[in-house]
PDB file of C-alpha atoms and ligand atoms in Angstrom:
ATOM      1  CA  MET A  72       9.187  -4.700  16.515  1.00  0.00           C
ATOM      2  CA  ASN A  73       5.737  -4.917  17.966  1.00  0.00           C
ATOM      3  CA  ILE A  74       2.958  -6.335  15.952  1.00  0.00           C
ATOM      4  CA  ASP A  75      -0.687  -5.977  16.763  1.00  0.00           C
ATOM      5  CA  SER A  76      -2.634  -9.056  15.398  1.00  0.00           C
ATOM      6  CA  SER A  77      -5.812  -8.303  17.243  1.00  0.00           C
ATOM      7  CA  TYR A  78      -7.773  -6.905  14.245  1.00  0.00           C
ATOM      8  CA  ARG A  79      -8.149  -9.975  11.805  1.00  0.00           C
ATOM      9  CA  SER A  80      -9.944  -9.476   8.466  1.00  0.00           C
ATOM     10  CA  PRO A  81     -12.502 -12.081   7.419  1.00  0.00           C
ATOM     11  CA  ASN A  82     -11.676 -10.910   3.847  1.00  0.00           C
ATOM     12  CA  PHE A  83      -9.016 -13.620   2.459  1.00  0.00           C
ATOM     13  CA  THR A  84      -8.968 -16.928   0.786  1.00  0.00           C
ATOM     14  CA  ASP A  85      -8.086 -19.620   3.332  1.00  0.00           C
ATOM     15  CA  ARG A  86      -5.335 -21.103   1.465  1.00  0.00           C
ATOM     16  CA  ARG A  87      -1.491 -20.736   1.720  1.00  0.00           C
ATOM     17  CA  ILE A  88       0.249 -18.699  -1.104  1.00  0.00           C
ATOM     18  CA  PRO A  89       3.844 -18.960  -2.231  1.00  0.00           C
ATOM     19  CA  VAL A  90       5.288 -15.534  -1.496  1.00  0.00           C
ATOM     20  CA  GLU A  91       7.301 -13.957  -4.300  1.00  0.00           C
ATOM     21  CA  PHE A  92       6.281 -10.312  -4.161  1.00  0.00           C
ATOM     22  CA  VAL A  93       5.337  -7.528  -1.763  1.00  0.00           C
ATOM     23  CA  VAL A  94       2.952  -4.978  -3.065  1.00  0.00           C
ATOM     24  CA  LEU A  95       2.885  -1.483  -1.423  1.00  0.00           C
ATOM     25  CA  HIS A  96      -0.136   0.470  -1.194  1.00  0.00           C
ATOM     26  CA  PHE A  97      -1.634   3.653   0.504  1.00  0.00           C
ATOM     27  CA  THR A  98      -4.816   3.584   2.349  1.00  0.00           C
ATOM     28  CA  ALA A  99      -6.646   6.786   1.414  1.00  0.00           C
ATOM     29  CA  GLY A 100      -8.042   6.877   4.845  1.00  0.00           C
ATOM     30  CA  SER A 101      -7.238   6.977   8.552  1.00  0.00           C
ATOM     31  CA  LEU A 102      -5.944   3.732  10.377  1.00  0.00           C
ATOM     32  CA  GLN A 103      -9.374   3.434  11.963  1.00  0.00           C
ATOM     33  CA  ARG A 104     -11.196   3.711   8.627  1.00  0.00           C
ATOM     34  CA  THR A 105      -8.793   1.216   6.996  1.00  0.00           C
ATOM     35  CA  LEU A 106      -9.435  -1.477   9.810  1.00  0.00           C
ATOM     36  CA  GLU A 107     -13.241  -0.796   9.474  1.00  0.00           C
ATOM     37  CA  LEU A 108     -13.092  -1.633   5.860  1.00  0.00           C
ATOM     38  CA  PHE A 109     -10.786  -4.576   6.162  1.00  0.00           C
ATOM     39  CA  LEU A 110     -12.884  -6.041   8.945  1.00  0.00           C
ATOM     40  CA  ASP A 111     -16.161  -5.565   7.069  1.00  0.00           C
ATOM     41  CA  PRO A 112     -17.127  -8.874   5.139  1.00  0.00           C
ATOM     42  CA  LYS A 113     -19.212  -6.955   2.870  1.00  0.00           C
ATOM     43  CA  ARG A 114     -16.189  -4.939   1.489  1.00  0.00           C
ATOM     44  CA  GLU A 115     -14.315  -7.766   0.366  1.00  0.00           C
ATOM     45  CA  VAL A 116     -10.952  -6.081   0.609  1.00  0.00           C
ATOM     46  CA  SER A 117      -7.885  -6.699   2.864  1.00  0.00           C
ATOM     47  CA  SER A 118      -4.132  -6.637   3.163  1.00  0.00           C
ATOM     48  CA  HIS A 119      -1.703  -8.614   5.118  1.00  0.00           C
ATOM     49  CA  ILE A 120      -0.212  -5.730   6.940  1.00  0.00           C
ATOM     50  CA  VAL A 121      -1.005  -2.091   7.783  1.00  0.00           C
ATOM     51  CA  ILE A 122       1.552   0.372   8.935  1.00  0.00           C
ATOM     52  CA  ASP A 123       0.121   3.627  10.664  1.00  0.00           C
ATOM     53  CA  THR A 124       1.695   7.038  10.437  1.00  0.00           C
ATOM     54  CA  ASN A 125       3.131   6.538  13.915  1.00  0.00           C
ATOM     55  CA  GLY A 126       4.900   3.270  12.820  1.00  0.00           C
ATOM     56  CA  SER A 127       2.455   0.872  14.460  1.00  0.00           C
ATOM     57  CA  VAL A 128       2.122  -2.519  12.655  1.00  0.00           C
ATOM     58  CA  TYR A 129      -0.935  -4.486  12.303  1.00  0.00           C
ATOM     59  CA  GLU A 130      -1.229  -7.968  10.843  1.00  0.00           C
ATOM     60  CA  VAL A 131      -4.673  -8.110   9.440  1.00  0.00           C
ATOM     61  CA  VAL A 132      -4.299 -11.331   7.392  1.00  0.00           C
ATOM     62  CA  PRO A 133      -1.782 -13.853   8.761  1.00  0.00           C
ATOM     63  CA  CYS A 134       1.769 -13.845   6.979  1.00  0.00           C
ATOM     64  CA  PHE A 135       4.300 -13.470   9.946  1.00  0.00           C
ATOM     65  CA  SER A 136       3.886 -17.263  10.848  1.00  0.00           C
ATOM     66  CA  GLY A 137       5.605 -18.071   7.579  1.00  0.00           C
ATOM     67  CA  GLN A 138       2.498 -19.370   5.982  1.00  0.00           C
ATOM     68  CA  ALA A 139       0.920 -16.472   4.197  1.00  0.00           C
ATOM     69  CA  LEU A 140      -2.896 -16.725   3.374  1.00  0.00           C
ATOM     70  CA  ARG A 141      -4.355 -15.089   0.224  1.00  0.00           C
ATOM     71  CA  ALA A 142      -5.428 -11.584   0.999  1.00  0.00           C
ATOM     72  CA  TRP A 143      -7.485  -9.385  -1.254  1.00  0.00           C
ATOM     73  CA  HIS A 144      -5.400  -6.219  -1.975  1.00  0.00           C
ATOM     74  CA  ALA A 145      -4.084  -6.468  -5.583  1.00  0.00           C
ATOM     75  CA  GLY A 146      -7.068  -6.982  -7.833  1.00  0.00           C
ATOM     76  CA  VAL A 147      -6.747  -7.476 -11.421  1.00  0.00           C
ATOM     77  CA  SER A 148      -3.031  -6.808 -11.853  1.00  0.00           C
ATOM     78  CA  ARG A 149      -0.117  -7.817 -14.128  1.00  0.00           C
ATOM     79  CA  LEU A 150       3.659  -7.168 -14.655  1.00  0.00           C
ATOM     80  CA  GLU A 151       6.134  -8.455 -17.178  1.00  0.00           C
ATOM     81  CA  VAL A 152       8.948 -10.120 -15.287  1.00  0.00           C
ATOM     82  CA  ASN A 153      11.989 -11.382 -17.123  1.00  0.00           C
ATOM     83  CA  GLY A 154       9.937 -11.381 -20.563  1.00  0.00           C
ATOM     84  CA  SER A 155       7.059 -13.423 -19.056  1.00  0.00           C
ATOM     85  CA  LEU A 156       3.638 -11.892 -17.932  1.00  0.00           C
ATOM     86  CA  ARG A 157       2.699 -12.468 -14.327  1.00  0.00           C
ATOM     87  CA  ASP A 158      -0.796 -11.636 -13.428  1.00  0.00           C
ATOM     88  CA  GLY A 159      -3.182 -11.962 -10.527  1.00  0.00           C
ATOM     89  CA  PHE A 160      -0.859 -10.887  -7.791  1.00  0.00           C
ATOM     90  CA  ASN A 161      -3.140 -11.878  -4.861  1.00  0.00           C
ATOM     91  CA  ASP A 162      -2.079 -15.443  -5.576  1.00  0.00           C
ATOM     92  CA  PHE A 163       1.587 -14.841  -4.814  1.00  0.00           C
ATOM     93  CA  SER A 164       2.066 -11.411  -2.854  1.00  0.00           C
ATOM     94  CA  ILE A 165       1.891  -9.785   0.511  1.00  0.00           C
ATOM     95  CA  GLY A 166       0.111  -6.610   0.684  1.00  0.00           C
ATOM     96  CA  ILE A 167       1.479  -3.736   2.742  1.00  0.00           C
ATOM     97  CA  GLU A 168      -0.807  -0.861   3.315  1.00  0.00           C
ATOM     98  CA  LEU A 169       0.799   2.563   4.502  1.00  0.00           C
ATOM     99  CA  VAL A 170      -1.769   4.905   6.200  1.00  0.00           C
ATOM    100  CA  ASN A 171      -1.830   8.183   4.224  1.00  0.00           C
ATOM    101  CA  PHE A 172      -4.808  10.006   2.840  1.00  0.00           C
ATOM    102  CA  ASN A 173      -3.067  10.306  -0.607  1.00  0.00           C
ATOM    103  CA  GLY A 174       0.473   9.261  -1.284  1.00  0.00           C
ATOM    104  CA  ASN A 175       0.634  11.432  -4.217  1.00  0.00           C
ATOM    105  CA  LEU A 176       0.326  14.545  -2.023  1.00  0.00           C
ATOM    106  CA  PHE A 177       1.369  13.786   1.504  1.00  0.00           C
ATOM    107  CA  PRO A 178       4.899  12.488   2.638  1.00  0.00           C
ATOM    108  CA  TYR A 179       5.333   9.279   4.398  1.00  0.00           C
ATOM    109  CA  THR A 180       6.694   9.487   7.871  1.00  0.00           C
ATOM    110  CA  GLU A 181      10.069   8.637   9.200  1.00  0.00           C
ATOM    111  CA  ALA A 182       8.178   6.130  11.581  1.00  0.00           C
ATOM    112  CA  GLN A 183       6.615   4.355   8.444  1.00  0.00           C
ATOM    113  CA  TYR A 184       9.951   3.993   6.686  1.00  0.00           C
ATOM    114  CA  SER A 185      11.590   2.470   9.829  1.00  0.00           C
ATOM    115  CA  SER A 186       8.722   0.278  10.523  1.00  0.00           C
ATOM    116  CA  LEU A 187       8.393  -0.763   6.716  1.00  0.00           C
ATOM    117  CA  CYS A 188      12.115  -1.857   7.009  1.00  0.00           C
ATOM    118  CA  ALA A 189      11.505  -3.801  10.145  1.00  0.00           C
ATOM    119  CA  VAL A 190       8.722  -5.470   8.422  1.00  0.00           C
ATOM    120  CA  MET A 191      10.701  -6.279   5.364  1.00  0.00           C
ATOM    121  CA  GLU A 192      13.504  -7.783   7.576  1.00  0.00           C
ATOM    122  CA  ARG A 193      11.104 -10.239   9.093  1.00  0.00           C
ATOM    123  CA  LEU A 194       9.361 -11.024   5.860  1.00  0.00           C
ATOM    124  CA  LYS A 195      12.935 -11.628   4.000  1.00  0.00           C
ATOM    125  CA  ALA A 196      13.732 -14.223   6.784  1.00  0.00           C
ATOM    126  CA  LEU A 197      10.571 -16.064   6.031  1.00  0.00           C
ATOM    127  CA  TYR A 198      10.159 -15.786   2.481  1.00  0.00           C
ATOM    128  CA  PRO A 199      13.534 -16.196   0.400  1.00  0.00           C
ATOM    129  CA  ALA A 200      12.057 -14.768  -2.687  1.00  0.00           C
ATOM    130  CA  LEU A 201      11.837 -11.345  -1.070  1.00  0.00           C
ATOM    131  CA  ALA A 202      15.755 -11.197  -0.863  1.00  0.00           C
ATOM    132  CA  ARG A 203      15.862  -9.427  -4.186  1.00  0.00           C
ATOM    133  CA  PRO A 204      14.879  -5.745  -4.337  1.00  0.00           C
ATOM    134  CA  GLU A 205      12.880  -6.352  -7.553  1.00  0.00           C
ATOM    135  CA  ALA A 206      10.504  -8.225  -5.429  1.00  0.00           C
ATOM    136  CA  VAL A 207       8.947  -5.053  -3.975  1.00  0.00           C
ATOM    137  CA  VAL A 208       6.559  -3.233  -6.121  1.00  0.00           C
ATOM    138  CA  GLY A 209       3.834  -0.652  -5.914  1.00  0.00           C
ATOM    139  CA  HIS A 210       0.345  -1.205  -6.662  1.00  0.00           C
ATOM    140  CA  GLU A 211       0.848   1.207  -9.505  1.00  0.00           C
ATOM    141  CA  GLN A 212       3.428  -0.792 -11.301  1.00  0.00           C
ATOM    142  CA  ILE A 213       0.986  -3.820 -11.331  1.00  0.00           C
ATOM    143  CA  ALA A 214      -2.383  -2.117 -11.749  1.00  0.00           C
ATOM    144  CA  GLY A 215      -1.521   1.313 -13.292  1.00  0.00           C
ATOM    145  CA  PHE A 216      -3.580   0.231 -16.272  1.00  0.00           C
ATOM    146  CA  ARG A 217      -6.631   0.590 -14.009  1.00  0.00           C
ATOM    147  CA  GLY A 218      -5.499   4.036 -12.609  1.00  0.00           C
ATOM    148  CA  LYS A 219      -4.144   2.655  -9.420  1.00  0.00           C
ATOM    149  CA  CYS A 220      -1.451   5.284  -8.315  1.00  0.00           C
ATOM    150  CA  ASP A 221      -0.251   3.996  -5.071  1.00  0.00           C
ATOM    151  CA  PRO A 222       2.017   4.260  -2.882  1.00  0.00           C
ATOM    152  CA  GLY A 223       2.400   7.281  -5.139  1.00  0.00           C
ATOM    153  CA  ARG A 224       4.866  10.155  -5.911  1.00  0.00           C
ATOM    154  CA  CYS A 225       5.526  10.980  -2.260  1.00  0.00           C
ATOM    155  CA  PHE A 226       6.890   7.404  -1.531  1.00  0.00           C
ATOM    156  CA  GLU A 227      10.785   7.661  -1.725  1.00  0.00           C
ATOM    157  CA  TRP A 228      11.596   4.303  -3.438  1.00  0.00           C
ATOM    158  CA  LYS A 229      15.486   5.344  -3.512  1.00  0.00           C
ATOM    159  CA  ARG A 230      15.381   5.755   0.109  1.00  0.00           C
ATOM    160  CA  PHE A 231      13.389   2.478   0.778  1.00  0.00           C
ATOM    161  CA  PHE A 232      15.812   0.444  -1.329  1.00  0.00           C
ATOM    162  CA  ALA A 233      18.972   2.090   0.225  1.00  0.00           C
ATOM    163  CA  LEU A 234      17.448   1.340   3.798  1.00  0.00           C
ATOM    164  CA  CYS A 235      15.991  -2.088   3.282  1.00  0.00           C
ATOM    165  CA  TYR A 236      18.272  -3.475   0.461  1.00  0.00           C
ATOM    166  CA  PRO A 237      21.594  -1.670   1.150  1.00  0.00           C
ATOM    167  CA  GLY A 238      24.085  -2.252  -1.672  1.00  0.00           C
ATOM    168  CA  GLN A 239      21.571  -4.261  -3.842  1.00  0.00           C
ATOM    169  CA  GLY A 240      20.648  -1.288  -6.189  1.00  0.00           C
ATOM    170  CA  ALA A 241      17.329   0.449  -6.784  1.00  0.00           C
ATOM    171  CA  PRO A 242      14.917  -1.030  -9.503  1.00  0.00           C
ATOM    172  CA  GLY A 243      13.046   1.599 -11.343  1.00  0.00           C
ATOM    173  CA  ARG A 244       9.570   2.593  -9.684  1.00  0.00           C
ATOM    174  CA  GLU A 245       8.229   5.636 -11.583  1.00  0.00           C
ATOM    175  CA  PRO A 246       5.005   7.066 -10.229  1.00  0.00           C
ATOM    176  CA  LEU A 247       1.941   6.765 -12.622  1.00  0.00           C
ATOM    177  CA  CYS A 248       0.489  10.081 -11.171  1.00  0.00           C
ATOM    178  CA  SER A 249       1.761  13.080 -13.283  1.00  0.00           C
ATOM    179  CA  ALA A 250       2.641  16.335 -11.781  1.00  0.00           C
ATOM    180  CA  GLU A 251      -0.339  17.832 -13.503  1.00  0.00           C
ATOM    181  CA  VAL A 252      -2.780  15.413 -12.025  1.00  0.00           C
ATOM    182  CA  ALA A 253      -1.074  15.765  -8.422  1.00  0.00           C
ATOM    183  CA  ALA A 254      -1.368  19.424  -8.765  1.00  0.00           C
ATOM    184  CA  SER A 255      -4.934  19.312  -9.455  1.00  0.00           C
ATOM    185  CA  LEU A 256      -5.720  16.906  -6.641  1.00  0.00           C
ATOM    186  CA  GLN A 257      -3.570  19.338  -4.501  1.00  0.00           C
ATOM    187  CA  GLY A 258      -5.812  22.264  -5.466  1.00  0.00           C
ATOM    188  CA  MET A 259      -8.731  20.401  -4.187  1.00  0.00           C
ATOM    189  CA  VAL A 260      -7.181  19.607  -1.030  1.00  0.00           C
ATOM    190  CA  ASP A 261      -6.268  23.200  -0.508  1.00  0.00           C
ATOM    191  CA  SER A 262      -9.522  24.605  -1.367  1.00  0.00           C
ATOM    192  CA  ALA A 263     -11.163  22.299   1.109  1.00  0.00           C
ATOM    193  CA  GLY A 264      -8.878  23.529   3.778  1.00  0.00           C
ATOM    194  CA  VAL A 265      -7.019  20.241   4.685  1.00  0.00           C
ATOM    195  CA  GLN A 266      -3.900  20.687   6.908  1.00  0.00           C
ATOM    196  CA  TYR A 267      -1.106  18.239   6.837  1.00  0.00           C
ATOM    197  CA  ASP A 268       1.639  17.721   9.367  1.00  0.00           C
ATOM    198  CA  PRO A 269       4.714  16.133   7.694  1.00  0.00           C
ATOM    199  CA  LYS A 270       6.227  14.940  11.042  1.00  0.00           C
ATOM    200  CA  THR A 271       3.416  13.101  12.469  1.00  0.00           C
ATOM    201  CA  GLY A 272       1.683  12.381   9.352  1.00  0.00           C
ATOM    202  CA  LEU A 273      -1.528  13.596  10.639  1.00  0.00           C
ATOM    203  CA  ALA A 274      -3.975  15.384   8.458  1.00  0.00           C
ATOM    204  CA  THR A 275      -6.300  17.991  10.099  1.00  0.00           C
ATOM    205  CA  LEU A 276      -9.541  17.724   8.263  1.00  0.00           C
ATOM    206  CA  PRO A 277     -12.135  20.525   8.392  1.00  0.00           C
ATOM    207  CA  GLN A 278     -15.744  19.773   9.310  1.00  0.00           C
ATOM    208  CA  GLY A 279     -17.468  17.902   6.683  1.00  0.00           C
ATOM    209  CA  VAL A 280     -14.222  16.569   5.044  1.00  0.00           C
ATOM    210  CA  ASP A 281     -13.724  12.929   5.726  1.00  0.00           C
ATOM    211  CA  HIS A 282     -12.725   9.573   3.987  1.00  0.00           C
ATOM    212  CA  THR A 283     -15.488  10.340   1.268  1.00  0.00           C
ATOM    213  CA  PHE A 284     -13.710  13.292   0.221  1.00  0.00           C
ATOM    214  CA  PHE A 285     -10.268  11.300  -0.254  1.00  0.00           C
ATOM    215  CA  ASN A 286     -12.113   8.363  -1.723  1.00  0.00           C
ATOM    216  CA  GLY A 287     -13.405  10.925  -4.226  1.00  0.00           C
ATOM    217  CA  LEU A 288      -9.857  11.999  -4.967  1.00  0.00           C
ATOM    218  CA  SER A 289      -8.729   8.567  -5.496  1.00  0.00           C
ATOM    219  CA  LYS A 290     -11.532   7.852  -7.774  1.00  0.00           C
ATOM    220  CA  LEU A 291     -10.811  11.022  -9.730  1.00  0.00           C
ATOM    221  CA  SER A 292      -7.137  10.227 -10.211  1.00  0.00           C
ATOM    222  CA  GLU A 293      -8.078   6.653 -11.206  1.00  0.00           C
ATOM    223  CA  ASP A 294     -10.338   7.891 -13.847  1.00  0.00           C
ATOM    224  CA  LEU A 295      -7.772  10.492 -15.219  1.00  0.00           C
ATOM    225  CA  LEU A 296      -4.808   8.105 -15.165  1.00  0.00           C
ATOM    226  CA  SER A 297      -6.431   4.684 -16.340  1.00  0.00           C
ATOM    227  CA  LYS A 298      -7.390   6.677 -19.598  1.00  0.00           C
ATOM    228  CA  LYS A 299      -3.607   7.470 -20.234  1.00  0.00           C
ATOM    229  CA  ALA A 300      -2.348   4.229 -19.057  1.00  0.00           C
TER     230      ALA A 300
HETATM  231 ZN1   ZN B 237      -3.501  -0.067  -3.658  1.00  0.00          ZN
END
């Protein structure tokens, strides 16, 4: 697996973290837009790893050395694990961003699943806590109460666990976004004229439709879903 480490984010805390979890996200924008955000010190966001639709892997905050630094991907977050409450996942997790304008609408590509598994193999070898499938969660499992709904309905958790944790079962990972909310987002995408190619994962955006439109969709779903959570 080829890892591009030439884009380094200034947005991290310069301190080693113990790695107990991996948190999966979608970017809500193109690779280029995502790297722009992560490299902008004013944005104060980052993730350790970004996986593009073509499977290319970018290490934006160090983690492949075996000494992960603290990236800023999870925000306010919590999860009950074996009866005790864990919160503040940036302190003990690696964040992986999958490039996708909206993972509640658009499928992830073959290349992304395959790179994700290669990445997980590397990380499992470095961080023993990741040997258990329970160690991989979506942002929606730990921040659904804020309406975070990534990686979303289109992420195939069963396929992911079968590929990356063969024979180890598949912990339940229900999407937060309801079919109803997804349908209303789909309506907006359709009326904006967005075309999506499931093979390449590339969306064709009409004139005037850019990341602002998809940020709007994410904001809308956060508002709708945080009320219910
Ligand atoms: Zn996220």
